[in-house]
Every structure is written in structure tokens, then in C-alpha cells.
């Protein structure tokens, strides 16, 4: 099975609802996505059945909007890389892009 590519763009976020809409759209979540941290974690861990490349683009906009929420989301993606004692570590690649410069989460 090939890799699945996902791009979450935070460039136009202006409120918490926009943040979760960007996540929902970029990660191809269904309308049943609950738009909160617990729902995000549940959906992310559901994605671990296949190879995925996730890019969080324009992350600096999220950091400017809400540094605490940005840190929480960043931490969630770090935890995802190490989910289930690193069992899925090689199945998923996650990039944070600030000012057009991608950095892989390890």
C-alpha cells in the first residue's frame, strides 16, 4: 500500500473553530469529527493503519493566533510519532512548516 499525503494549512486561521476546520479538511476527517483535542487524538490514532505523510503548513500562523494551542497540537503530533511504544514510528512522517521551511517531527 502506498503513502497517503495530508496537508493542513493554518494560514487563514482566525479562531479555534478555524483551527479545527483546517485539521478536519487537511486530514480528510468526516463530518463526525468532534473538533476538540480528544476527537483529534482519536482520529489521528485511527490513521495509524497505513503509511501517511502529514504536513502542517504555515504553522507560524497558529503559533501567532494561540501559542498554547499550537504547542498542544505540536505535542500531539510528537506523541503520535511515538504512539504505542514507537510501533508506528516508521509508518508516519510528520512535517511542521514555518515560513515555507519544513522540519520533520522525530
CSV table of C-alpha atoms in Angstrom, one decimal:
chain,number,residue,atom,x,y,z
A,1,UNK,CA,0.0,0.0,0.0
A,2,UNK,CA,1.3,3.5,-0.9
A,3,UNK,CA,1.7,6.5,1.2
A,4,UNK,CA,-1.3,8.8,1.9
A,5,UNK,CA,-0.4,12.5,1.8
A,6,UNK,CA,-2.2,15.1,4.0
A,7,UNK,CA,-1.7,18.9,4.1
A,8,UNK,CA,-3.1,21.0,6.9
A,9,UNK,CA,-2.8,24.7,6.2
A,10,UNK,CA,-3.1,27.1,9.1
A,11,UNK,CA,-2.6,30.3,7.0
A,12,UNK,CA,-6.2,31.5,7.3
A,13,UNK,CA,-7.0,30.6,10.9
A,14,UNK,CA,-8.6,33.3,13.0
A,15,UNK,CA,-10.2,31.3,15.8
A,16,UNK,CA,-10.3,27.9,17.4
A,17,UNK,CA,-13.1,26.8,15.0
A,18,UNK,CA,-10.9,27.7,12.0
A,19,UNK,CA,-8.0,25.6,13.5
A,20,UNK,CA,-10.2,22.5,13.8
A,21,UNK,CA,-11.7,23.1,10.3
A,22,UNK,CA,-8.1,23.3,8.9
A,23,UNK,CA,-7.3,20.0,10.7
A,24,UNK,CA,-10.6,18.4,9.5
A,25,UNK,CA,-10.1,19.4,5.9
A,26,UNK,CA,-6.4,18.7,5.7
A,27,UNK,CA,-6.6,15.3,7.3
A,28,UNK,CA,-9.8,14.3,5.5
A,29,UNK,CA,-11.8,13.8,8.6
A,30,UNK,CA,-15.5,13.0,8.3
A,31,UNK,CA,-18.2,15.4,9.4
A,32,UNK,CA,-18.4,13.4,12.6
A,33,UNK,CA,-15.1,14.9,13.8
A,34,UNK,CA,-15.8,16.5,17.2
A,35,UNK,CA,-13.4,19.5,16.7
A,36,UNK,CA,-11.7,19.2,20.1
A,37,UNK,CA,-8.4,17.8,21.3
A,38,UNK,CA,-9.8,14.4,22.3
A,39,UNK,CA,-11.5,13.9,19.0
A,40,UNK,CA,-8.3,15.0,17.2
A,41,UNK,CA,-6.3,12.3,19.1
A,42,UNK,CA,-8.9,9.7,18.4
A,43,UNK,CA,-8.9,10.4,14.6
A,44,UNK,CA,-5.1,10.6,14.4
A,45,UNK,CA,-4.6,7.2,16.1
A,46,UNK,CA,-7.2,5.8,13.6
A,47,UNK,CA,-4.9,6.9,10.8
A,48,UNK,CA,-2.1,4.6,12.0
A,49,UNK,CA,-3.2,1.6,9.9
A,50,UNK,CA,-1.4,2.8,6.8
A,51,UNK,CA,1.6,4.9,5.8
A,52,UNK,CA,1.0,8.6,6.0
A,53,UNK,CA,2.9,11.8,5.3
A,54,UNK,CA,1.3,14.8,7.2
A,55,UNK,CA,2.5,18.3,6.6
A,56,UNK,CA,1.3,21.1,9.0
A,57,UNK,CA,1.8,24.1,6.7
A,58,UNK,CA,2.1,27.8,7.9
A,59,UNK,CA,2.3,26.7,11.5
A,60,UNK,CA,3.6,30.1,12.4
A,61,UNK,CA,0.0,31.5,11.9
A,62,UNK,CA,-1.3,29.1,14.5
A,63,UNK,CA,1.5,30.0,16.9
A,64,UNK,CA,0.7,33.7,16.4
A,65,UNK,CA,-3.0,33.1,17.0
A,66,UNK,CA,-2.7,30.9,20.1
A,67,UNK,CA,0.8,29.8,21.2
A,68,UNK,CA,-0.6,27.5,23.8
A,69,UNK,CA,-2.9,25.7,21.4
A,70,UNK,CA,-0.1,25.5,18.8
A,71,UNK,CA,2.1,23.8,21.4
A,72,UNK,CA,-0.6,21.4,22.4
A,73,UNK,CA,-1.2,20.4,18.7
A,74,UNK,CA,2.5,20.1,18.1
A,75,UNK,CA,2.9,17.9,21.2
A,76,UNK,CA,0.0,15.7,20.0
A,77,UNK,CA,1.8,15.1,16.7
A,78,UNK,CA,5.0,14.3,18.5
A,79,UNK,CA,3.1,11.8,20.7
A,80,UNK,CA,1.6,10.3,17.5
A,81,UNK,CA,5.1,9.6,16.2
A,82,UNK,CA,5.8,7.6,19.3
A,83,UNK,CA,2.4,6.1,19.7
A,84,UNK,CA,2.3,2.5,21.0
A,85,UNK,CA,5.9,2.4,22.0
A,86,UNK,CA,7.1,3.6,18.6
A,87,UNK,CA,5.4,0.7,16.8
A,88,UNK,CA,4.2,3.1,14.1
A,89,UNK,CA,7.3,5.3,14.1
A,90,UNK,CA,8.3,4.4,10.5
A,91,UNK,CA,4.8,4.3,9.1
A,92,UNK,CA,4.1,8.0,9.5
A,93,UNK,CA,6.1,11.1,8.6
A,94,UNK,CA,5.1,14.4,10.0
A,95,UNK,CA,6.4,17.8,9.0
A,96,UNK,CA,5.9,21.2,10.6
A,97,UNK,CA,6.4,24.0,8.1
A,98,UNK,CA,7.1,27.6,9.2
A,99,UNK,CA,7.7,30.3,6.7
A,100,UNK,CA,7.9,27.7,4.0
A,101,UNK,CA,10.6,25.7,5.7
A,102,UNK,CA,9.5,22.1,6.6
A,103,UNK,CA,11.0,20.4,9.7
A,104,UNK,CA,10.3,16.7,10.3
A,105,UNK,CA,9.0,15.7,13.7
A,106,UNK,CA,11.1,12.9,15.0
